[in-house]
Coordinates of C-alpha atoms and ligand atoms in Angstrom, one line a residue:
M1 CA 84.6 100.3 104.7
D2 CA 88.2 98.9 105.3
I3 CA 88.2 95.3 104.4
L4 CA 91.3 92.9 104.6
F5 CA 91.4 90.0 102.2
S6 CA 93.2 86.9 103.3
T7 CA 93.9 84.6 100.3
S8 CA 96.6 82.2 99.1
E9 CA 96.0 83.0 95.5
A10 CA 95.5 86.4 93.5
V11 CA 96.0 87.0 89.9
P12 CA 98.5 88.1 88.6
F13 CA 100.8 87.1 91.5
C14 CA 99.9 83.3 91.8
K15 CA 97.1 81.1 90.6
T16 CA 96.1 77.4 90.4
G17 CA 92.3 78.0 89.7
G18 CA 89.3 80.2 90.2
L19 CA 90.4 81.4 93.7
G20 CA 93.2 83.3 92.1
D21 CA 91.0 84.9 89.5
V22 CA 88.4 85.9 92.2
C23 CA 90.8 87.3 94.7
G24 CA 92.7 89.2 92.0
S25 CA 89.6 91.0 90.6
L26 CA 86.9 91.2 93.4
P27 CA 89.1 93.5 95.5
V28 CA 89.6 95.9 92.7
E29 CA 85.9 96.2 92.0
L30 CA 85.3 96.7 95.7
S31 CA 87.8 99.4 95.7
R32 CA 86.4 101.0 92.7
Q33 CA 83.1 101.0 94.6
G34 CA 84.6 103.0 97.4
H35 CA 86.0 100.5 99.9
Q36 CA 89.5 100.4 101.2
I37 CA 90.8 97.0 100.4
T38 CA 94.1 95.4 101.5
L39 CA 95.2 91.8 100.5
V40 CA 97.6 89.6 102.4
L41 CA 99.1 86.7 100.3
P42 CA 101.9 84.1 100.8
A43 CA 105.1 85.2 99.1
F44 CA 105.2 81.9 97.0
R45 CA 107.9 81.4 94.6
Q46 CA 105.5 82.1 91.7
V47 CA 104.9 85.6 93.1
F48 CA 108.6 86.5 92.4
H49 CA 108.2 85.2 88.8
S50 CA 105.0 87.1 88.2
G51 CA 106.5 90.3 86.8
Q52 CA 105.0 92.4 89.5
T53 CA 107.1 95.2 91.3
I54 CA 107.7 93.9 94.8
Q55 CA 109.1 96.3 97.5
P56 CA 110.5 95.6 101.0
T57 CA 108.6 97.2 103.8
G58 CA 111.3 96.8 106.5
V59 CA 108.7 94.9 108.7
E60 CA 109.9 91.7 110.3
F61 CA 107.9 89.6 112.7
E62 CA 107.9 86.3 114.6
V63 CA 104.9 84.2 115.5
P64 CA 104.6 80.9 117.5
I65 CA 104.2 77.7 115.6
G66 CA 103.9 75.0 118.3
R67 CA 106.8 75.5 120.6
K68 CA 109.0 77.5 118.2
M69 CA 109.0 81.0 117.1
V70 CA 109.1 81.3 113.3
P71 CA 110.3 84.6 111.8
G72 CA 108.8 86.2 108.6
R73 CA 108.8 89.6 106.9
F74 CA 106.3 91.5 104.8
L75 CA 107.0 92.7 101.2
K76 CA 104.7 95.0 99.3
S77 CA 103.0 95.3 96.0
F78 CA 99.7 96.4 94.4
L79 CA 97.1 94.8 92.4
P80 CA 97.5 96.1 89.0
A81 CA 95.7 99.2 87.8
S82 CA 94.5 99.8 91.3
K83 CA 95.4 101.3 94.7
V84 CA 94.9 97.9 96.5
P85 CA 98.1 97.2 98.4
V86 CA 99.1 93.6 98.7
Y87 CA 101.2 92.6 101.6
L88 CA 103.3 89.4 100.9
V89 CA 104.2 87.1 103.7
D90 CA 107.8 86.1 103.0
Q91 CA 109.0 82.9 104.6
P92 CA 111.1 81.0 102.2
D93 CA 111.1 77.8 104.2
Y94 CA 107.5 77.6 103.8
F95 CA 106.7 79.3 100.5
D96 CA 109.6 79.1 98.2
R97 CA 108.7 75.8 96.7
G98 CA 107.8 74.4 93.3
E99 CA 104.1 74.4 93.8
L100 CA 101.7 76.2 96.1
Y101 CA 100.1 73.4 98.0
G102 CA 101.9 70.2 97.0
E103 CA 103.5 68.1 94.4
D104 CA 102.8 64.9 92.6
G105 CA 99.2 64.8 93.4
G106 CA 99.7 65.2 97.3
G107 CA 99.8 68.1 99.7
Y108 CA 103.0 69.2 101.2
I109 CA 103.6 67.3 104.5
D110 CA 103.8 70.5 106.5
N111 CA 100.7 72.2 105.0
C112 CA 99.2 72.7 108.5
E113 CA 102.3 74.5 109.7
R114 CA 102.6 76.6 106.6
F115 CA 99.1 77.9 106.7
T116 CA 98.9 78.3 110.5
F117 CA 102.0 80.5 110.0
F118 CA 100.1 82.4 107.2
A119 CA 97.0 82.9 109.4
R120 CA 99.0 84.3 112.1
A121 CA 100.9 86.5 109.7
V122 CA 97.5 88.1 108.4
I123 CA 96.9 88.9 112.1
E124 CA 100.3 90.4 112.5
A125 CA 99.7 92.5 109.2
I126 CA 96.8 94.3 111.1
T127 CA 99.0 95.7 113.8
A128 CA 102.2 96.0 111.8
F129 CA 100.5 98.4 109.2
D130 CA 98.0 99.9 111.5
L131 CA 95.3 98.6 109.4
Q132 CA 91.8 99.1 110.8
P133 CA 89.7 96.6 109.0
A134 CA 86.0 96.5 109.8
I135 CA 86.0 93.1 108.1
V136 CA 88.4 90.3 107.5
H137 CA 87.5 88.3 104.4
A138 CA 89.2 85.0 104.6
N139 CA 89.1 82.6 101.5
D140 CA 89.3 78.8 101.6
W141 CA 91.0 76.4 104.0
T142 CA 94.4 78.0 103.5
S143 CA 93.0 81.1 105.4
G144 CA 90.7 79.1 107.5
L145 CA 92.4 79.8 110.8
V146 CA 92.1 83.6 110.5
P147 CA 88.4 83.8 111.7
V148 CA 89.3 81.2 114.4
Y149 CA 92.0 83.3 115.9
L150 CA 89.8 86.3 115.9
K151 CA 87.1 84.5 117.8
T152 CA 89.4 82.4 120.2
E153 CA 92.8 83.9 121.1
L154 CA 91.8 87.5 120.2
Q155 CA 88.3 87.5 121.6
G156 CA 88.0 90.6 123.8
V157 CA 91.4 91.9 122.6
P158 CA 91.2 95.3 121.0
P159 CA 91.4 96.2 118.1
F160 CA 90.6 92.6 117.0
D161 CA 87.5 92.0 118.9
S162 CA 85.5 94.5 116.8
I163 CA 86.6 93.0 113.5
G164 CA 83.9 91.1 111.6
S165 CA 84.8 88.0 109.7
V166 CA 83.5 86.6 106.2
F167 CA 84.7 83.3 105.1
T168 CA 84.3 82.2 101.4
I169 CA 84.2 78.6 100.3
H170 CA 85.5 78.4 96.8
N171 CA 85.5 74.6 96.8
L172 CA 84.2 72.5 99.8
A173 CA 86.1 69.4 98.8
Y174 CA 89.6 71.0 99.7
Q175 CA 89.3 71.0 103.5
G176 CA 92.8 71.3 105.0
N177 CA 92.3 68.2 107.3
F178 CA 95.3 67.3 109.5
W179 CA 96.3 64.9 112.2
H180 CA 94.7 65.9 115.5
W181 CA 98.1 66.6 117.2
D182 CA 98.6 69.3 114.7
M183 CA 96.4 71.4 117.1
E184 CA 99.5 72.0 119.0
L185 CA 101.0 73.8 116.1
T186 CA 98.1 76.3 116.0
G187 CA 98.5 77.2 119.8
I188 CA 94.5 77.2 119.9
D189 CA 93.1 75.9 123.1
W190 CA 92.2 72.2 123.0
K191 CA 88.7 73.0 124.3
Y192 CA 87.8 74.1 120.7
F193 CA 88.8 70.6 119.4
N194 CA 85.3 69.3 119.6
W195 CA 82.7 68.1 117.0
R196 CA 81.0 71.5 116.8
Q197 CA 84.0 73.5 116.0
M198 CA 87.4 72.3 114.9
E199 CA 87.3 68.6 114.9
F200 CA 86.2 66.6 111.9
F201 CA 86.0 62.8 112.2
G202 CA 89.0 62.8 114.7
N203 CA 91.1 65.3 112.5
L204 CA 91.7 68.9 112.8
S205 CA 89.9 70.6 109.9
F206 CA 90.8 74.2 108.8
L207 CA 87.7 74.4 106.6
K208 CA 85.2 73.2 109.3
S209 CA 86.9 75.5 111.8
A210 CA 86.3 78.5 109.6
I211 CA 82.8 77.6 109.0
A212 CA 82.2 77.3 112.7
F213 CA 83.7 80.6 113.6
A214 CA 83.3 83.1 110.8
D215 CA 80.4 85.6 111.3
V216 CA 79.1 85.0 107.8
I217 CA 79.9 82.3 105.2
T218 CA 79.7 82.6 101.5
T219 CA 80.2 80.3 98.6
V220 CA 80.4 81.2 95.0
S221 CA 77.0 80.5 93.6
P222 CA 73.4 80.3 95.0
S223 CA 73.0 76.7 93.7
Y224 CA 76.1 75.5 95.3
A225 CA 75.0 77.1 98.6
Q226 CA 72.1 74.9 98.5
E227 CA 73.8 71.8 97.2
I228 CA 76.5 71.7 100.0
Q229 CA 73.9 71.4 102.6
S230 CA 73.2 67.7 101.7
P231 CA 75.4 64.7 100.7
P232 CA 77.2 64.0 98.4
L233 CA 78.4 67.6 97.7
S234 CA 78.5 68.5 101.4
C235 CA 81.7 66.3 101.7
G236 CA 80.7 65.3 105.2
L237 CA 80.1 68.9 106.4
E238 CA 76.3 68.9 106.0
G239 CA 75.7 69.0 109.8
I240 CA 77.6 72.3 110.4
L241 CA 76.5 73.9 107.1
R242 CA 72.9 73.3 107.9
Y243 CA 73.5 74.5 111.5
R244 CA 74.8 77.7 109.9
R245 CA 72.4 78.0 107.0
D246 CA 71.1 81.4 108.0
D247 CA 74.5 82.8 107.7
L248 CA 75.4 80.9 104.4
H249 CA 75.0 82.9 101.2
G250 CA 75.7 82.3 97.6
I251 CA 77.1 85.0 95.5
I252 CA 78.0 84.2 91.9
N253 CA 81.7 85.1 90.9
G254 CA 82.2 87.9 88.3
V255 CA 84.6 88.2 85.4
D256 CA 87.4 90.6 85.1
Y257 CA 86.5 91.9 81.6
S258 CA 89.8 93.8 81.6
D259 CA 91.5 90.4 81.4
W260 CA 88.8 88.3 79.6
N261 CA 87.5 90.4 76.7
P262 CA 88.0 89.4 73.0
A263 CA 87.7 93.0 72.0
S264 CA 90.9 93.9 73.9
D265 CA 92.7 90.5 74.5
P266 CA 96.3 91.0 73.8
H267 CA 96.8 87.2 73.3
L268 CA 94.6 87.4 70.1
G269 CA 97.0 89.5 68.1
D270 CA 95.3 91.4 65.2
H271 CA 92.1 89.2 65.5
Q272 CA 90.3 90.9 68.3
Y273 CA 86.6 91.0 68.0
D274 CA 83.3 92.0 69.7
H275 CA 79.7 90.9 69.5
V276 CA 79.5 92.7 66.0
S277 CA 82.8 91.7 64.5
Y278 CA 83.0 88.2 65.7
P279 CA 82.1 86.5 62.3
V280 CA 85.4 87.7 61.0
G281 CA 87.5 87.9 64.2
K282 CA 86.4 84.6 65.8
A283 CA 86.9 82.8 62.5
A284 CA 90.5 84.1 62.2
C285 CA 91.2 83.1 65.9
K286 CA 89.9 79.6 65.1
Q287 CA 92.2 79.2 62.1
E288 CA 95.1 80.5 64.0
L289 CA 94.3 78.1 66.9
Q290 CA 94.0 75.1 64.6
R291 CA 97.4 76.1 63.1
L292 CA 99.0 76.4 66.5
L293 CA 97.7 73.1 67.6
G294 CA 98.6 71.3 64.4
L295 CA 95.0 70.4 63.6
P296 CA 93.6 70.6 60.0
I297 CA 92.4 74.1 59.4
R298 CA 88.7 73.5 58.7
A299 CA 86.1 76.2 59.4
E300 CA 83.1 73.8 59.1
V301 CA 84.3 71.3 61.6
P302 CA 83.3 72.2 65.3
L303 CA 86.2 72.6 67.6
I304 CA 85.4 71.5 71.2
A305 CA 87.5 72.9 74.0
S306 CA 88.3 71.9 77.6
V307 CA 90.6 74.0 79.9
G308 CA 91.0 73.3 83.5
R309 CA 92.3 71.0 86.2
L310 CA 92.3 67.3 85.0
A311 CA 90.3 66.0 87.9
E312 CA 87.5 63.8 88.4
Q313 CA 85.5 66.8 89.7
K314 CA 85.6 68.3 86.3
G315 CA 83.9 65.3 84.6
F316 CA 87.0 63.8 83.0
D317 CA 85.8 60.3 83.7
L318 CA 82.7 61.0 81.5
L319 CA 84.9 62.7 78.8
A320 CA 87.2 59.7 79.0
E321 CA 84.4 57.5 77.9
V322 CA 82.8 59.8 75.4
M323 CA 85.9 61.1 73.5
P324 CA 87.3 57.8 72.1
H325 CA 83.9 57.2 70.5
W326 CA 83.6 60.7 69.2
L327 CA 87.2 60.7 67.9
Q328 CA 86.5 57.6 65.9
H329 CA 83.0 58.4 64.6
V330 CA 82.2 62.1 64.8
N331 CA 83.4 64.8 62.5
A332 CA 84.7 67.2 65.3
Q333 CA 87.9 68.4 66.6
W334 CA 89.1 68.7 70.3
V335 CA 91.5 70.6 72.4
V336 CA 92.3 69.9 75.9
L337 CA 94.5 72.2 78.0
G338 CA 95.1 71.1 81.6
T339 CA 97.2 69.4 84.3
G340 CA 96.2 67.1 87.0
D341 CA 95.5 63.4 87.7
A342 CA 98.3 61.3 86.1
K343 CA 95.7 58.9 84.7
Y344 CA 94.1 61.6 82.6
H345 CA 97.6 62.7 81.4
G346 CA 98.1 59.2 80.1
L347 CA 94.7 58.8 78.6
L348 CA 94.8 62.1 76.7
S349 CA 98.2 61.6 75.5
D350 CA 97.2 58.2 74.2
L351 CA 94.3 59.7 72.3
A352 CA 96.4 62.6 71.0
A353 CA 98.8 59.9 69.6
R354 CA 96.0 57.9 68.1
F355 CA 93.9 60.7 66.6
P356 CA 96.4 63.5 65.8
E357 CA 94.1 65.0 63.2
K358 CA 91.2 65.3 65.6
I359 CA 92.6 66.1 69.1
A360 CA 95.3 68.3 70.5
V361 CA 96.4 67.9 74.0
K362 CA 98.4 70.4 76.0
L363 CA 99.5 69.2 79.4
E364 CA 100.6 72.4 80.9
F365 CA 99.4 75.6 82.5
S366 CA 99.4 78.4 79.9
N367 CA 97.3 81.6 80.4
E368 CA 98.0 82.7 76.9
L369 CA 96.8 79.4 75.3
A370 CA 93.7 79.5 77.6
H371 CA 92.8 82.8 76.1
Q372 CA 93.5 81.7 72.6
I373 CA 91.4 78.6 73.2
E374 CA 88.4 80.6 74.5
A375 CA 88.7 82.7 71.3
G376 CA 89.3 80.0 68.7
A377 CA 87.0 77.2 69.9
D378 CA 83.3 76.8 68.9
M379 CA 82.3 75.0 72.0
F380 CA 83.6 74.7 75.6
V381 CA 82.7 71.5 77.4
M382 CA 82.3 71.4 81.3
P383 CA 80.6 68.2 82.4
S384 CA 81.5 68.7 85.9
R385 CA 80.4 66.4 88.7
Y386 CA 80.1 69.5 90.8
E387 CA 81.1 73.1 90.2
P388 CA 81.1 75.7 93.0
C389 CA 80.9 78.5 90.3
G390 CA 83.1 77.8 87.3
L391 CA 84.7 80.7 85.5
N392 CA 85.5 79.2 82.1
Q393 CA 81.9 79.1 81.0
L394 CA 81.6 82.7 81.7
Y395 CA 84.7 83.5 79.7
S396 CA 83.3 81.3 77.0
L397 CA 80.1 83.4 76.8
K398 CA 82.1 86.5 76.4
Y399 CA 84.2 85.0 73.6
G400 CA 81.2 83.5 71.6
T401 CA 82.2 79.9 72.5
V402 CA 79.1 78.0 73.3
P403 CA 79.2 76.2 76.6
V404 CA 78.1 72.6 77.0
V405 CA 77.7 72.0 80.7
R406 CA 76.4 69.7 83.3
S407 CA 73.6 71.7 85.2
T408 CA 75.2 71.9 88.7
G409 CA 76.3 74.7 91.0
G410 CA 77.4 77.8 89.2
L411 CA 77.0 76.2 85.8
A412 CA 73.2 75.8 86.5
D413 CA 73.0 79.4 87.6
T414 CA 74.8 80.9 84.5
I415 CA 73.9 78.8 81.4
T416 CA 70.5 78.7 79.9
D417 CA 69.8 75.5 78.1
C418 CA 69.0 75.9 74.3
T419 CA 65.4 74.9 73.8
E420 CA 62.7 76.2 71.5
Q421 CA 61.4 78.4 74.3
S422 CA 64.7 79.8 75.3
L423 CA 65.5 80.5 71.7
A424 CA 62.2 82.3 71.3
E425 CA 62.9 84.3 74.4
R426 CA 66.5 84.9 73.3
T427 CA 67.9 83.7 76.5
A428 CA 69.5 80.5 75.2
S429 CA 73.2 80.6 76.0
G430 CA 74.5 77.0 75.8
F431 CA 73.5 73.3 76.3
S432 CA 73.1 71.8 79.6
F433 CA 72.3 68.2 80.9
E434 CA 71.5 66.8 84.3
P435 CA 72.2 63.2 84.9
Y436 CA 75.9 62.5 85.4
T437 CA 76.1 60.0 82.6
T438 CA 77.9 59.5 79.3
V439 CA 74.6 59.2 77.7
A440 CA 73.3 62.6 78.9
L441 CA 76.8 64.3 78.0
E442 CA 76.7 62.8 74.5
E443 CA 73.2 63.8 74.0
A444 CA 74.1 67.5 74.9
L445 CA 77.1 67.3 72.7
Q446 CA 75.0 66.0 69.8
R447 CA 72.4 68.8 70.3
A448 CA 75.3 71.4 70.3
R449 CA 76.6 69.8 67.0
S450 CA 73.3 70.0 65.3
A451 CA 72.9 73.6 66.4
F452 CA 76.4 74.4 65.1
A453 CA 75.2 73.2 61.6
N454 CA 72.3 75.8 61.6
P455 CA 73.8 79.2 61.3
V456 CA 70.7 81.0 62.5
I457 CA 70.5 79.3 65.9
W458 CA 74.3 79.3 66.3
Q459 CA 74.5 83.0 65.6
Q460 CA 71.8 83.7 68.2
L461 CA 73.7 81.6 70.7
I462 CA 76.8 83.3 70.2
Q463 CA 75.2 86.8 70.4
N464 CA 73.1 86.1 73.4
G465 CA 76.2 85.0 75.3
M466 CA 78.4 87.7 74.1
Q467 CA 76.0 90.4 75.2
Q468 CA 75.5 89.1 78.7
D469 CA 77.2 91.0 81.6
W470 CA 78.9 88.8 84.2
S471 CA 81.2 91.6 85.4
W472 CA 81.8 92.0 89.1
A473 CA 79.7 95.1 89.7
S474 CA 76.5 93.4 90.7
S475 CA 78.2 90.6 92.7
A476 CA 80.5 93.1 94.4
R477 CA 77.4 95.1 95.5
Q478 CA 76.1 91.8 97.0
Y479 CA 79.4 91.4 99.0
D480 CA 78.9 95.1 100.1
Q481 CA 75.5 94.2 101.7
L482 CA 76.9 91.1 103.3
Y483 CA 79.8 93.1 104.8
A484 CA 77.2 95.4 106.3
R485 CA 75.1 92.6 107.6
T486 CA 78.4 91.0 109.1
L487 CA 79.1 94.1 111.0
S488 CA 75.7 94.1 112.7
L489 CA 76.1 90.4 113.4
S490 CA 79.5 90.6 114.9
A491 CA 78.5 93.6 116.9
G492 CA 76.0 91.5 118.5
T493 CA 78.5 88.6 119.6
Ligands
LIG1 P1 88.6 75.7 89.5 O1 88.8 76.9 90.4 O2 87.8 74.7 90.1 O3 89.9 75.2 89.0 P2 87.3 77.6 87.6 O4 86.5 77.5 86.4 O5 86.6 78.4 88.8 O6 87.9 76.2 88.1 O7 88.7 78.4 87.3 C1 89.8 77.9 86.6 C2 90.7 79.0 86.1 O8 91.9 78.4 86.0 C3 90.2 79.6 84.9 O9 90.8 80.9 84.8 C4 91.1 78.7 83.8 O10 91.4 79.3 82.6 C5 92.4 78.5 84.7 N1 93.1 77.3 84.3 C6 92.9 76.0 84.8 N2 93.8 75.2 84.3 C7 94.6 75.8 83.4 C8 95.7 75.5 82.5 N3 96.2 74.4 82.4 N4 96.2 76.6 81.8 C9 95.7 77.9 81.9 N5 94.7 78.3 82.7 C10 94.1 77.2 83.4

């Protein structure tokens, strides 16, 4: 089947979070399974610094944005080690900027215009390159207008009227909501600006619009697909999500093991390891990481890691309360790699200054260090308030780093709490807790620390995790079935 992916992130071109990992790897697996996949991606500044070969196509275009015509051109590349073409939408005024979506904690003021342009460019790509997609698979609010154009302006217009649309929600909290007058920028008829379709509490919402118009909606874990149908995780969209619940599916994200595998990870130097050789390899990685971070080199002290966006979503308000106490009283080391809210930057820097022997804080985005942390840490903590899927816990399993997670969304779907029963069944893979409280988090961390002190239990946890298979193969097959269902649905509309 011919499938066109519309996304604003794809590894290795550009990434701020899980969206980039997913859209860089799922298309490759789908193509391996026999589909013809094409990606369309904004040519952000990061794309040009990604080290990928980028070629001109000679194709230029112009699309209406409000009353003006805005020019753009397509560049071309490929997803590495694949035949998946990537068309890059080049428009320097919109995309040649320091960040992808905004700076200093806020979105760029013209985000509506930027991603209206992007959606129109995705549609342009179809005719410019004579693509014949059966399905357009759009991801997150930044591609939200793609299914809308297909079902409004392009309804009844060949070849667009026979294209089915799938929309994936990677995080419902990022909605692309704009002032209602921005409808003018989209060129879409005002009749669609109503509470069932594009209007959301008086604003224009790209995310709600996509949910309203896509043939099929997916999100990135079965639990999150349920959770977003009620407050608070519905973020105000429970009405439309319940209305569309028969078309809403949860498919867990897979891992790209060509990128995240301690047996072949180039970031680990000579210390690569697998589920047999980990006692030596992982110990060496831990030593190397402690050296790199300036922490005392101590094998017997558990090293607890966190990598990710420093946002409330990720449970940093809980960690901010638990960490000072642990740093003072508990014999454990911590490493935090992340960027995000200024308040957590301040708080973590302060802890690093007060407890240099116990915590290393890196306020940066470093893919290499993220890999080294997965390999060198003993535990990976994710006390998320909500988690659509979460990838770090899956990377942790593969690297023999035991996850300590809050049981929500994808974390609930992927981590089996360590209990007497799960140990007996050899399914235990981490530690999880439910109430969003510091007490519950501390209790889970304490259980993990006790298990760390018991080599028999700890080895089992490591081995259980390392032997699990969270590769894309099975999730890609679920997408495949959904694409078929989408075609039958869209044929009926
Ligand atoms: P989300 O998409 O909500 O940010 P995920 O767990 O799904 O969370 O994916 C996060 C991805 O981004 C992981 O691949 C993680 O390693 C990466 N990541 C996040 N912050 C950083 C950082 N500061 N440095 C390196 N990688 C990071």
